[in-house]
XYZ file of C-alpha atoms in Angstrom:
765
model
C 165.521 155.291 143.938
C 166.156 158.720 145.435
C 163.392 159.958 147.735
C 162.395 163.391 146.463
C 160.732 164.611 149.683
C 160.850 163.368 153.270
C 157.654 162.482 155.140
C 158.774 164.085 158.437
C 159.597 167.325 156.652
C 156.042 167.596 155.286
C 154.639 167.372 158.834
C 156.610 170.512 159.740
C 155.112 172.367 156.744
C 158.167 174.630 156.776
C 159.047 177.236 154.116
C 161.751 174.831 152.999
C 159.094 172.165 152.420
C 156.894 174.668 150.579
C 159.847 175.683 148.391
C 160.548 172.040 147.559
C 156.855 171.521 146.760
C 156.914 174.489 144.364
C 160.059 173.146 142.722
C 158.438 169.715 142.248
C 155.254 171.275 140.849
C 157.252 173.317 138.332
C 159.219 170.212 137.377
C 156.058 168.130 136.864
C 154.400 170.910 134.849
C 157.430 171.200 132.588
C 157.602 167.395 132.294
C 153.921 167.274 131.332
C 154.425 169.930 128.618
C 157.441 168.166 127.161
C 155.762 164.729 127.234
C 152.630 166.052 125.526
C 154.805 167.605 122.836
C 156.763 164.346 122.496
C 153.543 162.301 122.208
C 152.313 164.589 119.410
C 155.641 164.300 117.610
C 155.541 160.527 118.029
C 152.035 160.406 116.609
C 153.123 162.490 113.602
C 156.097 160.138 113.116
C 153.822 157.087 113.279
C 151.371 158.596 110.801
C 154.217 159.462 108.456
C 155.665 155.959 108.905
C 152.370 154.303 107.999
C 152.068 156.496 104.914
C 155.658 155.608 104.042
C 154.994 151.881 104.459
C 151.826 152.055 102.392
C 153.595 153.942 99.581
C 156.572 151.582 99.782
C 154.314 148.551 99.471
C 152.831 150.070 96.337
C 156.390 150.438 95.088
C 157.207 146.808 95.962
C 154.055 145.615 94.197
C 155.172 147.619 91.193
C 158.510 145.807 91.292
C 156.740 142.445 91.497
C 154.549 143.324 88.518
C 157.639 144.421 86.628
C 159.282 141.104 87.472
C 156.317 139.137 86.171
C 156.413 141.296 83.040
C 160.086 140.376 82.582
C 159.444 136.660 82.968
C 161.141 135.955 79.738
C 164.408 137.419 81.133
C 165.291 135.093 84.020
C 168.047 137.385 85.398
C 165.714 140.378 85.566
C 162.842 138.292 86.947
C 165.028 136.719 89.696
C 166.594 140.063 90.612
C 163.308 141.885 90.857
C 161.557 139.048 92.746
C 164.366 138.648 95.348
C 164.734 142.426 95.770
C 160.974 142.875 96.149
C 160.842 140.038 98.710
C 163.683 141.581 100.746
C 162.024 144.973 100.574
C 158.706 143.417 101.617
C 160.397 141.747 104.600
C 161.987 145.071 105.520
C 158.582 146.767 105.256
C 157.050 144.053 107.470
C 159.781 144.665 110.025
C 159.258 148.398 109.747
C 155.557 147.857 110.359
C 156.481 145.964 113.528
C 158.741 148.866 114.558
C 155.807 151.252 114.103
C 153.534 149.036 116.216
C 156.268 148.687 118.869
C 156.724 152.444 118.921
C 152.958 152.824 119.239
C 152.836 150.506 122.264
C 156.145 151.217 124.013
C 156.446 154.953 123.479
C 153.213 156.701 122.559
C 150.735 154.734 124.679
C 152.970 154.557 127.787
C 153.902 158.212 127.702
C 150.325 159.185 126.933
C 149.136 157.029 129.834
C 151.744 158.677 132.084
C 150.459 162.121 131.156
C 146.741 161.314 131.330
C 146.736 159.076 134.392
C 149.797 159.617 136.597
C 150.139 163.363 136.057
C 146.376 163.819 136.390
C 146.371 161.841 139.657
C 149.290 164.011 140.823
C 147.246 167.127 140.021
C 144.206 165.792 141.867
C 146.295 165.067 144.992
C 147.901 168.486 144.597
C 144.479 170.186 144.502
C 143.448 168.289 147.635
C 146.704 169.345 149.320
C 146.172 173.003 148.404
C 142.542 172.864 149.544
C 143.567 171.341 152.899
C 146.364 173.908 153.197
C 143.869 176.755 152.746
C 141.522 175.183 155.278
C 144.402 174.816 157.761
C 145.408 178.461 157.301
C 141.853 179.538 157.987
C 141.557 177.266 161.005
C 144.858 178.531 162.401
C 143.761 182.122 161.986
C 140.395 181.402 163.586
C 142.082 179.544 166.465
C 144.518 182.403 167.006
C 141.751 185.016 166.976
C 139.567 183.173 169.473
C 139.384 185.343 172.631
C 140.275 183.665 175.892
C 137.087 184.969 177.508
C 134.699 183.150 175.138
C 135.108 179.475 175.864
C 132.611 178.309 173.230
C 134.491 180.137 170.504
C 137.766 178.712 171.773
C 136.383 175.171 171.747
C 134.851 175.632 168.304
C 138.111 177.046 166.917
C 140.203 174.320 168.559
C 137.924 171.599 167.163
C 138.054 173.126 163.691
C 141.851 173.401 163.897
C 142.083 169.779 165.028
C 140.124 168.526 162.013
C 141.871 170.874 159.591
C 145.348 169.868 160.756
C 144.468 166.191 160.605
C 143.127 166.513 157.076
C 146.092 168.642 155.987
C 148.746 166.283 157.326
C 146.988 163.267 155.853
C 146.784 165.037 152.494
C 150.381 166.224 152.786
C 151.624 162.679 153.373
C 149.609 161.472 150.371
C 151.016 164.339 148.289
C 154.618 163.549 149.263
C 154.018 159.862 148.495
C 152.587 160.776 145.076
C 155.597 163.026 144.387
C 158.051 160.242 145.209
C 156.069 157.678 143.218
C 155.797 159.883 140.121
C 159.529 160.631 140.352
C 160.318 156.902 140.258
C 157.682 156.097 137.621
C 158.984 158.898 135.402
C 162.390 157.237 135.263
C 160.988 153.747 134.690
C 158.496 154.608 131.947
C 160.745 156.899 129.927
C 163.760 154.606 130.165
C 161.639 151.561 129.321
C 160.069 153.301 126.317
C 163.394 154.459 124.929
C 164.977 151.052 125.546
C 162.127 149.227 123.716
C 162.360 151.606 120.790
C 166.135 151.137 120.556
C 165.774 147.350 120.537
C 163.140 147.495 117.755
C 165.308 149.809 115.702
C 168.310 147.503 116.214
C 166.305 144.541 114.898
C 164.966 146.571 111.993
C 168.239 148.057 110.885
C 170.203 144.843 110.720
C 171.789 146.141 107.534
C 172.969 149.173 109.488
C 174.356 147.145 112.387
C 177.839 148.527 111.858
C 176.543 152.078 112.207
C 174.741 151.138 115.415
C 177.499 148.975 116.845
C 179.054 151.960 118.595
C 175.956 152.169 120.828
C 175.536 148.456 121.276
C 177.619 148.309 124.461
C 175.797 151.325 125.805
C 172.460 149.659 125.012
C 173.424 146.499 126.868
C 174.755 148.456 129.829
C 171.615 150.565 129.939
C 169.481 147.450 129.746
C 171.296 145.925 132.723
C 170.996 149.129 134.685
C 167.323 149.367 133.863
C 166.744 145.820 135.044
C 168.462 146.551 138.361
C 166.607 149.844 138.641
C 163.290 148.086 138.246
C 164.179 145.650 141.040
C 165.459 148.346 143.384
C 162.540 150.619 142.626
C 160.043 147.880 143.378
C 161.709 147.084 146.696
C 162.053 150.719 147.769
C 158.508 151.463 146.693
C 157.283 148.629 148.913
C 159.353 149.895 151.853
C 158.178 153.443 151.265
C 154.535 152.379 151.151
C 154.981 150.456 154.406
C 156.574 153.494 156.042
C 153.799 155.681 154.678
C 151.192 153.340 156.133
C 152.987 153.234 159.505
C 153.224 157.026 159.747
C 149.607 157.406 158.669
C 148.520 155.188 161.563
C 149.835 157.799 163.992
C 147.547 160.391 165.458
C 147.908 163.374 163.117
C 145.470 165.527 165.079
C 148.019 166.650 167.671
C 148.526 170.412 167.713
C 152.282 170.608 168.226
C 154.807 171.017 165.468
C 157.884 168.852 165.463
C 160.207 170.968 167.600
C 163.709 170.022 168.627
C 166.206 172.368 170.257
C 169.676 171.531 168.991
C 172.422 173.953 169.941
C 174.963 171.974 167.878
C 173.029 171.917 164.592
C 175.315 171.918 161.552
C 173.357 174.715 159.850
C 173.414 176.837 163.009
C 169.622 176.673 163.447
C 168.960 175.663 167.059
C 165.153 175.958 166.809
C 162.618 176.807 164.121
C 158.853 176.891 163.668
C 155.807 179.059 162.959
C 154.774 181.841 165.342
C 152.356 184.753 165.161
C 154.056 188.134 165.475
C 152.316 191.334 166.474
C 153.320 194.318 164.356
C 154.673 197.406 166.052
C 152.490 199.755 163.972
C 149.368 201.506 165.188
C 147.078 198.706 163.951
C 148.871 195.997 165.990
C 148.159 193.381 163.310
C 149.238 189.759 163.690
C 151.155 187.895 160.984
C 152.248 184.282 160.865
C 155.959 183.955 160.159
C 158.629 181.230 160.215
C 160.933 181.968 163.177
C 164.426 180.574 163.729
C 167.045 180.766 166.467
C 170.225 180.913 164.416
C 173.752 181.835 165.498
C 172.481 183.376 168.778
C 169.977 185.538 166.873
C 166.188 185.419 166.673
C 165.076 185.900 163.042
C 161.948 185.343 160.959
C 160.949 185.121 157.307
C 157.764 184.756 155.280
C 159.100 182.672 152.407
C 162.063 180.374 152.208
C 164.029 182.561 149.799
C 163.306 185.789 151.685
C 166.170 187.457 153.530
C 165.552 186.757 157.252
C 164.528 189.719 159.395
C 166.507 189.956 162.636
C 164.364 190.409 165.748
C 167.177 190.160 168.322
C 170.749 190.785 167.206
C 172.349 189.214 170.292
C 170.373 186.903 172.566
C 172.610 187.804 175.516
C 170.950 191.239 175.515
C 167.379 189.977 175.854
C 165.092 188.052 178.144
C 161.944 186.030 177.502
C 158.790 185.683 179.580
C 155.151 184.595 179.173
C 152.591 187.297 178.444
C 148.987 187.285 179.632
C 148.157 190.949 179.197
C 146.279 190.564 175.885
C 143.299 188.475 174.827
C 145.289 186.061 172.700
C 146.442 182.795 174.274
C 149.911 181.233 174.296
C 151.715 184.583 174.006
C 155.242 185.382 175.184
C 157.555 188.368 174.966
C 161.163 188.620 173.858
C 162.437 191.795 175.497
C 165.667 193.524 174.470
C 167.021 196.957 175.452
C 165.745 198.529 172.222
C 162.362 196.867 171.716
C 159.845 194.293 172.871
C 158.556 191.625 170.449
C 155.223 189.965 171.278
C 154.861 186.458 169.816
C 152.127 183.823 169.911
C 152.437 180.039 169.617
C 149.714 177.612 168.532
C 149.525 175.801 171.878
C 150.756 175.973 175.447
C 153.320 173.250 174.811
C 154.745 175.191 171.865
C 154.793 178.338 173.996
C 156.792 176.617 176.742
C 159.036 175.000 174.150
C 159.920 178.345 172.561
C 160.495 180.009 175.930
C 162.795 177.160 176.958
C 164.604 177.313 173.598
C 165.260 181.048 173.892
C 166.462 180.611 177.484
C 168.794 177.766 176.469
C 170.110 179.851 173.573
C 170.798 182.744 175.938
C 172.660 180.372 178.254
C 174.632 178.935 175.319
C 175.502 182.441 174.131
C 176.826 183.363 177.577
C 178.731 180.078 177.722
C 180.449 180.812 174.404
C 181.175 184.320 175.668
C 182.758 182.969 178.853
C 184.944 180.573 176.854
C 186.377 183.528 174.900
C 189.742 184.326 176.560
C 189.329 188.009 175.605
C 185.986 188.245 177.398
C 186.018 190.877 180.213
C 183.968 188.568 182.413
C 186.452 185.759 181.902
C 189.406 187.986 182.747
C 187.613 189.291 185.855
C 186.806 185.771 186.988
C 190.403 184.669 186.517
C 191.715 187.695 188.378
C 189.488 187.012 191.366
C 190.453 183.338 191.639
C 191.580 182.472 195.150
C 190.550 185.838 196.597
C 186.764 185.469 196.436
C 184.637 183.010 198.344
C 184.795 181.034 201.512
C 187.647 178.680 202.224
C 189.479 179.407 198.965
C 187.059 177.445 196.775
C 185.969 180.367 194.587
C 187.177 181.189 191.080
C 186.895 177.631 189.709
C 187.367 177.519 185.948
C 184.087 176.606 184.281
C 185.756 174.757 181.444
C 187.588 172.476 183.871
C 184.351 171.963 185.783
C 182.518 170.893 182.624
C 185.320 168.535 181.647
C 185.279 167.063 185.140
C 181.497 166.665 184.961
C 181.784 164.844 181.642
C 184.484 162.507 182.943
C 182.740 161.755 186.249
C 179.315 161.170 184.726
C 180.586 159.019 181.861
C 182.622 156.932 184.302
C 179.386 155.559 185.840
C 178.446 152.050 184.710
C 176.581 152.132 181.402
C 176.958 155.882 180.883
C 179.395 155.613 177.989
C 176.525 154.590 175.731
C 173.232 156.394 175.204
C 170.645 155.107 177.657
C 167.975 154.654 174.947
C 169.774 153.722 171.705
C 173.285 152.707 172.797
C 175.204 155.241 170.707
C 178.731 155.548 172.155
C 180.093 158.767 173.643
C 176.867 160.544 174.684
C 177.415 164.174 175.690
C 173.875 165.073 176.801
C 172.073 164.175 180.021
C 168.628 164.108 181.608
C 169.289 165.560 185.045
C 166.014 164.496 186.666
C 166.365 160.900 185.420
C 170.141 160.722 185.928
C 171.012 159.276 182.497
C 173.234 160.167 179.548
C 171.866 160.590 176.019
C 173.034 161.077 172.455
C 172.056 164.271 170.655
C 169.124 162.647 168.788
C 167.594 161.083 171.901
C 168.179 164.297 173.853
C 166.061 166.185 171.322
C 163.276 163.614 171.707
C 163.520 163.846 175.513
C 163.270 167.640 175.315
C 160.094 167.351 173.241
C 158.488 165.284 176.054
C 158.484 168.362 178.305
C 160.395 169.183 181.480
C 157.856 167.297 183.598
C 159.235 164.089 182.033
C 162.852 164.923 181.262
C 165.151 167.910 181.827
C 167.904 167.841 179.220
C 171.310 169.463 179.668
C 174.559 169.332 177.709
C 177.556 167.773 179.434
C 179.923 169.993 177.449
C 178.069 173.255 176.815
C 176.057 173.901 179.966
C 177.467 174.794 183.371
C 177.222 172.037 185.995
C 176.716 172.672 189.672
C 178.516 170.229 191.982
C 175.292 168.914 193.492
C 174.063 168.037 190.000
C 177.258 166.131 189.255
C 176.868 164.291 192.549
C 173.259 163.431 191.664
C 174.244 162.102 188.205
C 176.891 159.901 189.808
C 174.305 158.345 192.146
C 172.184 156.957 189.285
C 173.269 156.176 185.721
C 171.971 154.350 182.670
C 172.295 150.837 184.115
C 170.288 151.673 187.241
C 167.545 153.540 185.401
C 167.201 150.876 182.706
C 166.691 148.262 185.429
C 163.609 150.246 186.375
C 162.239 151.479 183.055
C 163.174 148.328 181.097
C 162.442 145.752 183.807
C 159.921 143.868 181.631
C 161.677 144.345 178.292
C 162.109 140.580 177.813
C 158.374 140.025 178.278
C 157.323 142.476 175.550
C 157.921 141.965 171.827
C 159.211 145.492 171.215
C 162.717 145.829 169.843
C 164.931 148.438 171.468
C 166.312 150.840 168.846
C 170.006 150.985 168.020
C 172.191 153.970 167.218
C 171.462 153.531 163.484
C 167.683 153.213 163.897
C 165.450 155.889 162.315
C 164.421 158.796 164.492
C 160.793 157.657 164.376
C 161.695 154.325 165.995
C 163.658 156.087 168.764
C 160.809 158.520 169.365
C 158.276 155.694 169.664
C 160.565 153.802 172.071
C 161.206 156.794 174.329
C 157.485 157.645 174.414
C 156.627 154.073 175.418
C 159.447 153.889 177.964
C 159.129 157.150 179.908
C 155.625 158.483 179.180
C 153.539 155.330 178.822
C 155.915 153.335 181.084
C 155.183 150.061 179.316
C 158.276 148.243 180.524
C 158.389 148.943 184.299
C 157.676 146.198 186.817
C 154.192 146.537 188.282
C 154.023 147.187 192.019
C 151.774 144.990 194.172
C 148.329 146.331 194.948
C 148.341 148.533 198.052
C 146.024 150.934 199.796
C 145.515 154.350 198.299
C 146.680 156.404 201.277
C 148.688 154.276 203.702
C 149.476 155.851 207.047
C 152.987 155.129 208.267
C 153.624 154.507 211.941
C 156.434 156.270 213.730
C 159.281 154.232 215.091
C 159.262 153.727 218.849
C 162.286 155.995 219.295
C 160.668 158.754 217.273
C 157.418 158.540 219.225
C 159.403 159.270 222.412
C 160.834 162.536 221.080
C 158.688 165.424 222.165
C 160.760 168.560 221.813
C 160.945 170.486 218.569
C 164.724 170.177 218.481
C 164.513 166.386 218.928
C 161.858 166.000 216.255
C 164.012 167.817 213.716
C 167.298 166.132 214.698
C 168.820 163.615 212.310
C 166.689 160.450 212.312
C 168.198 157.003 211.739
C 166.429 155.416 208.782
C 164.073 152.499 209.042
C 165.723 149.272 208.006
C 163.827 147.871 205.016
C 163.352 144.194 204.457
C 164.455 142.903 201.032
C 161.847 143.688 198.423
C 161.507 144.020 194.660
C 161.885 147.755 194.718
C 165.149 147.830 196.681
C 167.838 147.938 194.010
C 171.590 148.009 194.703
C 172.955 151.556 194.726
C 175.601 152.625 192.268
C 178.025 153.238 195.095
C 177.493 149.696 196.352
C 175.901 150.898 199.583
C 172.522 149.273 200.157
C 169.913 150.316 202.742
C 171.154 147.727 205.207
C 174.641 149.220 205.024
C 173.173 152.666 205.644
C 171.292 151.368 208.668
C 174.384 149.699 210.066
C 176.393 152.901 209.529
C 173.782 155.055 211.244
C 173.284 152.602 214.101
C 176.946 152.953 215.025
C 176.480 156.736 215.433
C 174.832 158.833 218.096
C 171.539 156.938 217.814
C 172.870 153.423 218.082
C 171.064 152.985 221.377
C 167.696 154.105 220.020
C 165.210 151.331 219.613
C 163.948 151.195 216.023
C 161.164 149.165 214.511
C 161.901 147.284 211.325
C 159.471 147.876 208.502
C 158.732 145.938 205.316
C 158.829 148.337 202.330
C 157.526 145.823 199.797
C 153.873 146.757 200.289
C 154.253 150.500 200.514
C 152.392 152.954 198.356
C 154.791 154.647 195.866
C 154.562 157.919 197.800
C 155.433 156.211 201.069
C 158.206 154.266 199.342
C 159.694 157.532 198.118
C 159.368 158.968 201.628
C 161.290 156.085 203.226
C 163.936 155.806 200.496
C 164.618 159.560 200.700
C 165.691 159.143 204.311
C 167.810 156.118 203.305
C 169.393 158.082 200.410
C 168.641 155.065 198.228
C 168.482 156.654 194.800
C 167.437 153.574 192.780
C 164.458 153.022 195.058
C 163.571 156.727 194.878
C 163.713 156.567 191.077
C 161.652 153.369 191.130
C 158.997 155.016 193.300
C 158.802 158.035 190.980
C 158.554 155.731 187.955
C 155.529 154.097 189.579
C 153.772 157.428 190.004
C 154.878 158.527 193.453
C 153.879 162.076 194.374
C 157.186 163.831 194.978
C 155.392 166.087 197.498
C 153.648 163.218 199.319
C 152.707 164.112 202.909
C 153.076 161.690 205.807
C 150.327 162.801 208.181
C 151.614 160.399 210.858
C 154.924 162.269 211.110
C 153.954 165.917 211.345
C 152.978 166.094 207.621
C 156.606 165.628 206.679
C 157.554 165.248 202.989
C 160.265 163.225 201.209
C 162.294 166.428 200.831
C 162.202 167.063 204.588
C 163.247 163.439 205.133
C 166.254 163.974 202.881
C 167.086 167.138 204.846
C 167.014 165.191 208.092
C 169.590 162.790 206.637
C 171.707 165.708 205.323
C 171.409 164.127 201.863
C 172.443 166.888 199.456
C 172.167 164.794 196.286
C 168.829 163.303 197.403
C 167.419 166.812 197.940
C 168.667 167.857 194.496
C 167.067 164.726 192.973
C 163.699 165.525 194.560
C 163.891 169.200 193.539
C 164.729 168.288 189.941
C 161.675 166.028 189.908
C 159.292 168.751 191.063
C 159.513 168.833 194.852
C 158.210 172.109 196.340
C 161.073 173.845 198.064
C 158.698 175.803 200.344
C 156.247 173.039 201.334
C 155.940 173.159 205.119
C 155.087 170.501 207.670
C 152.422 170.711 210.369
C 154.655 173.072 212.356
C 154.943 175.499 209.466
C 158.552 174.532 208.798
C 159.761 174.028 205.271
C 162.976 172.338 204.127
C 164.931 175.573 204.677
C 163.765 175.725 208.338
C 164.852 172.142 208.950
C 168.219 172.611 207.236
C 168.823 175.737 209.341
C 167.880 174.045 212.603
C 170.101 171.052 211.838
C 172.969 173.304 210.717
C 173.229 171.779 207.234
C 174.926 174.706 205.498
C 175.164 172.975 202.120
C 171.415 172.313 202.065
C 170.671 175.910 203.070
C 172.766 177.057 200.110
C 170.969 174.635 197.783
C 167.472 175.691 198.886
C 168.288 179.393 198.583
C 169.517 178.819 195.032
C 166.288 176.946 194.266
C 164.103 179.837 195.456
C 163.364 178.979 199.082
C 161.528 181.679 201.053
C 163.905 182.895 203.790
C 161.123 185.096 205.249
C 158.708 182.204 205.917
C 157.807 181.812 209.593
C 156.877 178.679 211.467
C 154.228 178.357 214.167
C 156.595 179.968 216.649
C 156.956 182.988 214.318
C 160.557 182.072 213.664
C 162.069 182.581 210.235
C 165.306 180.824 209.123
C 167.433 183.906 209.800
C 166.313 184.194 213.430
C 166.792 180.436 213.899
C 170.324 180.644 212.508
C 171.096 183.599 214.818
C 169.737 181.682 217.828
C 171.926 178.703 216.897
C 174.934 180.986 216.353
C 175.598 179.441 212.938
C 177.634 182.161 211.237
C 177.818 180.498 207.816
C 174.072 180.062 207.529
C 173.431 183.593 208.824
C 175.810 184.871 206.147
C 174.083 182.925 203.398
C 170.594 184.006 204.413
C 171.524 187.666 204.766
C 173.425 187.740 201.469
C 170.454 186.135 199.698
C 168.124 188.710 201.228
C 170.422 191.589 200.366
C 170.898 190.334 196.800
C 167.144 190.130 196.259
C 166.683 193.681 197.503
C 169.462 194.915 195.212
C 167.982 193.047 192.262
C 164.569 194.564 192.885
C 166.068 198.065 193.050
C 168.103 197.518 189.872
C 165.325 195.720 187.982
C 164.633 198.720 185.791
C 168.282 198.725 184.677
C 168.314 195.073 183.681
C 170.902 193.998 186.276
C 171.269 190.286 186.973
C 172.230 190.615 190.647
C 175.466 190.938 192.557
C 178.285 188.855 191.061
C 179.757 188.360 194.533
C 176.512 186.682 195.580
C 176.890 184.080 192.828
C 180.579 183.528 193.657
C 179.894 182.938 197.370
C 177.027 180.540 196.713
C 179.125 178.700 194.142
C 181.895 178.286 196.706
C 179.499 176.947 199.349
C 178.055 174.508 196.780
C 181.507 173.159 195.987
C 182.319 172.713 199.660
C 178.997 171.020 200.412
C 179.592 168.515 197.606
C 183.353 167.993 197.783
C 184.554 169.022 201.276
C 181.520 168.997 203.612
C 183.744 168.733 206.687
C 184.938 172.315 206.079
C 181.427 173.622 206.686
C 181.729 172.419 210.300
C 184.884 174.424 210.984
C 183.121 177.329 212.725
C 182.434 177.259 216.428
C 179.043 178.020 217.843
C 180.221 181.400 219.075
C 177.433 184.039 219.144
C 180.068 186.756 218.696
C 181.164 185.308 215.374
């Protein structure tokens, strides 16, 4: 049985779904008209057949009477009696054919029209009524002013109920459509088959004339038998799926939105948005928007020609808008016009903004890959002549290929982390895993606070991100997020599993965290004690110098690192350095609060333990009041851990959060002379003007320390910001040289960190 409409498609309520609904309604209406006409014709045939049988019986009786009259002539009597008996038997058989036709054709088709089609119409009316209620609730919700909270709550509650009723009715309507499609085939084929069999029995004398359809009749009978079996099985499966979907919460206010830059039809994103007209009345209209072939278009109906809002996404920008009374608004700004749009919820608003930004990035990526692109030619021409240490001018395509090879080489990364599909070319950069395209879309729908999705082949990859991905991997993360998988009777989906099963699994795994190992009960806010060596350091320079990590005792949370270097190895390596004579106190990490565990593991650069702590709810900006209100990010800075800093930043660490001395991560990186970290923090928006308690900003600290590279980076970042602010009205994206220099420093910090130590501490430099 072919499913006419898909259940997931009806939840989108797209113009395509509406067009399919209209097509089905027209088909059912035409089927109803034809069946009613056929039932009337069948009834006329039956009435005529009964009249014919009655008249024929009168004729047969006349033959019998004639035979009795000719009793003296034995030949005539025998002929008339036998002929009348044969004709009477034929009339009896014909009467059975009429009764069979009455039962198998007229009554079944009439029942189909009166019951099944009527039930279809009733469900259709309920669907249309719920659709109208949803439209009204959406309009009321959109018109609710942000300043009147009671109206907002009333509109939101009404929209919640309306959407729940509409989606429930829509699922019932789609089920009824699929059922009536299957029943139509069964009833009509069964009626025709029964009629053909009755006619074959009746017209035994005309068997030769019907023999040419005998093989067809048998074949059709076999096919009908198999169809009945298959239809019954698929109907049962479909009803079970319908019941499972109906158990889900259908009151959520977010459409099913997936950004897919590689979609076969070219549509990367689609959904309903309100659009404000550019006329004097500033009216709002609800339209179906799509991001298609690097264009933003909309349409009212499925067959309408799409209206282009932005011809080329590379020429526009997108930003949230809070200047009008409507909520969830954002602007798509191009050189020629500004389009104000409104989503139904904050999550949809953020999803659309992210989709437009990703489409802009993809459009620029495609433009860069064009060998005739002016930017590509300029970049190639400047290779080897721009940057520090000859690292500039790296080809982006080679970088992406290298990123794909390096990331997929990690254990377990050649299969999707969640469904096992081979050859994944998407990644979650804050989790450090690789994903297939289906699972990546589900991860993106969770929101960036759970998973930040990036393409391994389409997006540009910074070296620190590649280094971060190589520190984790699918095997390490699944040890954390699937630690209790054997204890729970939930089957992990495979590559061929339906999308709904994958979505449920990913929700349970990363949002509800059903499968992680529970940490032992600890205090809410543990206070960590300083090591004895650290308590003896009193000067500012000593407090910010590189600190040897605390050696952890073996515990459940300490997982082996991908590189094979465990915390004990790190301790041994650090103890052989400049602090090997410092007396350190050993500390058991097994009872630490997740925030404290993250704090300690950040200094150890133990990525599995950091990921484990975050999985158990660690605050990425946790403050250790016993150590000058230091944070995990500052701990990673002290260890000069570039990838660890990137990991914390990708998981929401505040790049400007200062300690008790007013020093943020950028201050500490500048004091310690970690040029790569300075470059990273500047790229992530660190404030180079922030001053500590001594009224020292990073630039003055770098000048005092005579660190020429860091001074250069800070001054270029400051100069670039000033240029960008001056050129903001002209839509400039900043100095290209600035991006080249920072890219070169990033490559050196990740691949050749020893080169960043080549400069002498000469104040004249």
